[in-house]
Short mmCIF file of C-alpha atoms and ligand atoms in Angstrom, two decimals:
data_model
loop_
_atom_site.label_atom_id
_atom_site.label_comp_id
_atom_site.label_asym_id
_atom_site.label_seq_id
_atom_site.Cartn_x
_atom_site.Cartn_y
_atom_site.Cartn_z
CA MET F 1 0.02 0.10 0.27
CA PRO F 2 1.74 3.71 -0.77
CA ARG F 3 2.07 5.96 2.12
CA ILE F 4 1.76 9.67 1.90
CA LEU F 5 2.94 12.33 4.22
CA VAL F 6 0.51 15.41 3.97
CA ILE F 7 1.92 18.34 4.97
CA HIS F 8 0.25 21.28 5.84
CA GLY F 9 2.42 24.43 6.12
CA PRO F 10 2.35 28.05 8.57
CA ASN F 11 -1.30 29.29 9.76
CA LEU F 12 -3.25 27.06 8.49
CA ASN F 13 -3.80 25.21 11.78
CA MET F 14 -6.11 28.65 11.61
CA LEU F 15 -8.11 27.18 9.52
CA GLY F 16 -12.00 27.68 10.09
CA ARG F 17 -11.82 31.44 11.56
CA ARG F 18 -8.37 32.46 9.50
CA GLU F 19 -9.75 34.94 6.41
CA PRO F 20 -12.88 32.43 6.49
CA GLU F 21 -13.41 35.34 3.10
CA VAL F 22 -10.31 33.21 1.39
CA TYR F 23 -10.09 29.77 3.20
CA GLY F 24 -14.06 29.47 3.64
CA ARG F 25 -15.40 28.09 6.95
CA THR F 26 -13.56 24.31 7.53
CA THR F 27 -11.15 23.56 10.00
CA LEU F 28 -7.84 21.80 9.24
CA ALA F 29 -9.66 18.97 11.69
CA GLU F 30 -11.97 18.74 8.76
CA ILE F 31 -10.02 19.06 5.94
CA ASP F 32 -7.44 15.55 7.39
CA GLU F 33 -10.86 13.82 8.20
CA GLY F 34 -11.41 14.54 4.09
CA ILE F 35 -7.87 13.71 3.01
CA ARG F 36 -8.15 10.19 4.99
CA ALA F 37 -11.08 8.98 3.64
CA LYS F 38 -10.60 9.43 -0.06
CA ALA F 39 -7.45 8.42 1.75
CA ARG F 40 -9.44 4.51 2.68
CA GLU F 41 -11.32 5.30 -1.32
CA LEU F 42 -8.15 5.30 -2.78
CA GLY F 43 -6.39 2.32 -0.94
CA VAL F 44 -3.30 4.36 0.20
CA ALA F 45 -1.75 5.16 3.83
CA VAL F 46 -1.58 8.63 4.62
CA GLU F 47 -0.42 10.97 7.67
CA CYS F 48 -0.80 14.51 7.90
CA VAL F 49 1.00 16.75 9.59
CA GLN F 50 0.58 20.54 10.37
CA SER F 51 3.56 22.95 11.69
CA ASN F 52 4.36 27.07 12.02
CA HIS F 53 7.70 26.08 12.77
CA GLU F 54 9.69 25.49 9.07
CA GLY F 55 12.70 23.22 10.55
CA VAL F 56 10.19 21.12 11.66
CA ILE F 57 9.23 20.45 8.08
CA LEU F 58 12.29 20.16 7.43
CA ASP F 59 12.96 17.25 9.26
CA ARG F 60 10.16 15.48 7.59
CA ILE F 61 10.77 15.74 4.29
CA ALA F 62 14.60 14.79 5.57
CA GLU F 63 13.35 11.57 6.99
CA ALA F 64 10.57 10.54 4.38
CA PRO F 65 11.96 8.41 2.34
CA GLY F 66 11.68 5.14 3.75
CA THR F 67 8.51 5.57 5.11
CA TYR F 68 6.64 7.10 2.29
CA ASP F 69 6.46 6.72 -1.40
CA GLY F 70 5.18 10.41 -2.15
CA ILE F 71 4.42 13.83 -0.10
CA VAL F 72 1.09 16.20 -1.04
CA ILE F 73 2.06 19.98 0.65
CA ASN F 74 0.16 22.66 1.13
CA PRO F 75 3.26 25.41 1.96
CA ALA F 76 0.67 28.53 3.16
CA ALA F 77 2.97 31.52 2.40
CA TRP F 78 6.55 29.27 2.35
CA THR F 79 5.60 28.27 -1.04
CA HIS F 80 6.95 32.18 -2.44
CA THR F 81 9.69 32.32 -0.36
CA SER F 82 11.50 28.99 1.18
CA VAL F 83 14.55 28.25 -0.96
CA ALA F 84 15.42 25.62 1.90
CA LEU F 85 12.10 23.61 1.49
CA ARG F 86 12.35 24.39 -2.59
CA ASP F 87 15.77 22.48 -1.35
CA ALA F 88 14.24 19.54 1.03
CA ILE F 89 11.97 18.61 -1.45
CA LYS F 90 14.59 18.42 -4.49
CA GLY F 91 16.88 16.18 -1.64
CA CYS F 92 14.50 13.91 -1.27
CA GLY F 93 13.77 12.59 -3.73
CA LEU F 94 9.69 11.81 -2.97
CA PRO F 95 7.41 12.64 -5.68
CA ALA F 96 5.64 16.03 -4.71
CA VAL F 97 2.19 17.58 -5.69
CA GLU F 98 2.17 21.19 -4.27
CA VAL F 99 -1.67 22.47 -3.46
CA HIS F 100 -3.29 25.65 -2.05
CA LEU F 101 -6.94 25.91 -1.28
CA SER F 102 -7.23 29.75 -3.29
CA ASN F 103 -5.71 29.78 -6.13
CA ILE F 104 -2.66 32.10 -5.63
CA TYR F 105 -3.23 32.90 -9.04
CA ALA F 106 -5.86 35.06 -9.24
CA ARG F 107 -4.64 36.99 -5.82
CA GLU F 108 -1.91 39.59 -4.91
CA PRO F 109 1.27 39.51 -7.59
CA LEU F 110 3.20 38.25 -4.42
CA ARG F 111 0.97 35.25 -4.64
CA HIS F 112 2.42 33.91 -8.23
CA THR F 113 5.44 32.83 -7.54
CA SER F 114 6.45 29.94 -6.79
CA LEU F 115 9.69 28.65 -5.53
CA ILE F 116 8.63 25.25 -4.72
CA ALA F 117 5.92 24.51 -8.40
CA PRO F 118 8.93 23.68 -9.77
CA VAL F 119 10.41 20.70 -7.83
CA CYS F 120 6.73 19.21 -8.06
CA ILE F 121 5.07 16.89 -10.02
CA GLY F 122 2.25 18.73 -10.30
CA GLN F 123 0.35 21.61 -8.68
CA VAL F 124 -3.84 21.87 -7.56
CA SER F 125 -4.14 25.56 -6.77
CA GLY F 126 -8.06 26.72 -6.19
CA PHE F 127 -11.10 24.51 -5.25
CA GLY F 128 -11.27 24.95 -2.02
CA PRO F 129 -10.02 21.33 0.45
CA ASP F 130 -11.37 19.31 -2.66
CA SER F 131 -7.71 20.31 -3.36
CA TYR F 132 -6.01 18.24 -1.48
CA LEU F 133 -8.47 15.29 -2.11
CA LEU F 134 -7.26 16.27 -5.81
CA ALA F 135 -4.00 16.27 -5.45
CA LEU F 136 -4.07 13.00 -3.64
CA GLU F 137 -5.89 11.22 -6.48
CA GLY F 138 -2.94 12.59 -9.20
CA LEU F 139 0.29 11.15 -6.73
CA CYS F 140 -1.74 8.01 -6.43
CA ARG F 141 -2.26 7.55 -10.13
CA TYR F 142 1.19 8.77 -11.13
CA LEU F 143 2.26 6.41 -8.29
CA SER F 144 0.72 3.48 -9.74
CA LYS F 145 1.54 4.10 -13.44
CA ARG F 146 5.48 4.16 -11.99
CA GLU F 147 5.12 0.47 -10.74
C1 DQA U 201 -1.58 29.36 1.02
C2 DQA U 201 -1.80 30.08 -0.46
C3 DQA U 201 -0.86 31.03 0.36
O1 DQA U 201 -1.04 32.46 -0.30
C4 DQA U 201 -0.92 31.65 1.61
O2 DQA U 201 -0.05 32.15 2.15
C5 DQA U 201 -1.17 30.54 2.30
C6 DQA U 201 -2.73 30.28 2.15
C7 DQA U 201 -3.51 28.03 0.17
O3 DQA U 201 -3.68 27.53 0.54
O4 DQA U 201 -4.82 29.21 -0.49
O5 DQA U 201 -0.81 30.66 4.07
O6 DQA U 201 -1.62 28.40 0.81
#
């Protein structure tokens, strides 16, 4: 059974009460429940982690090979700033899919550049919580074709 690590970056712990006009009212716990239900349907194992501390996430990515087959990540604000996160994803060698709840290209110019997208197999942006489910399905299809 493929094993997928789902990573939520900074401030996503505040989903539900953070800018609901942009991100909606769904909480992170509810998003994770949806991801686990989708994983059962797809026949994959998932672990979901969230941190506001970049080093915690960098360590999780570095430790992922051998335990996980792929990564789904919403890098949140680190999308636009973090060369370290980009290098970690590239360096770990696992296929990763970038996720955003909002359509980052329809928002302020500072969100139009992703440092992460070039080291991912793909990106899903703008479908709210469904972005995670589409990313998980896309990653699973990629992994099954690669076998
Ligand atoms: C986000 C978009 C980012 O620009 C922002 O910093 C976030 C959330 C999204 O899911 O839409 O924190 O990644």
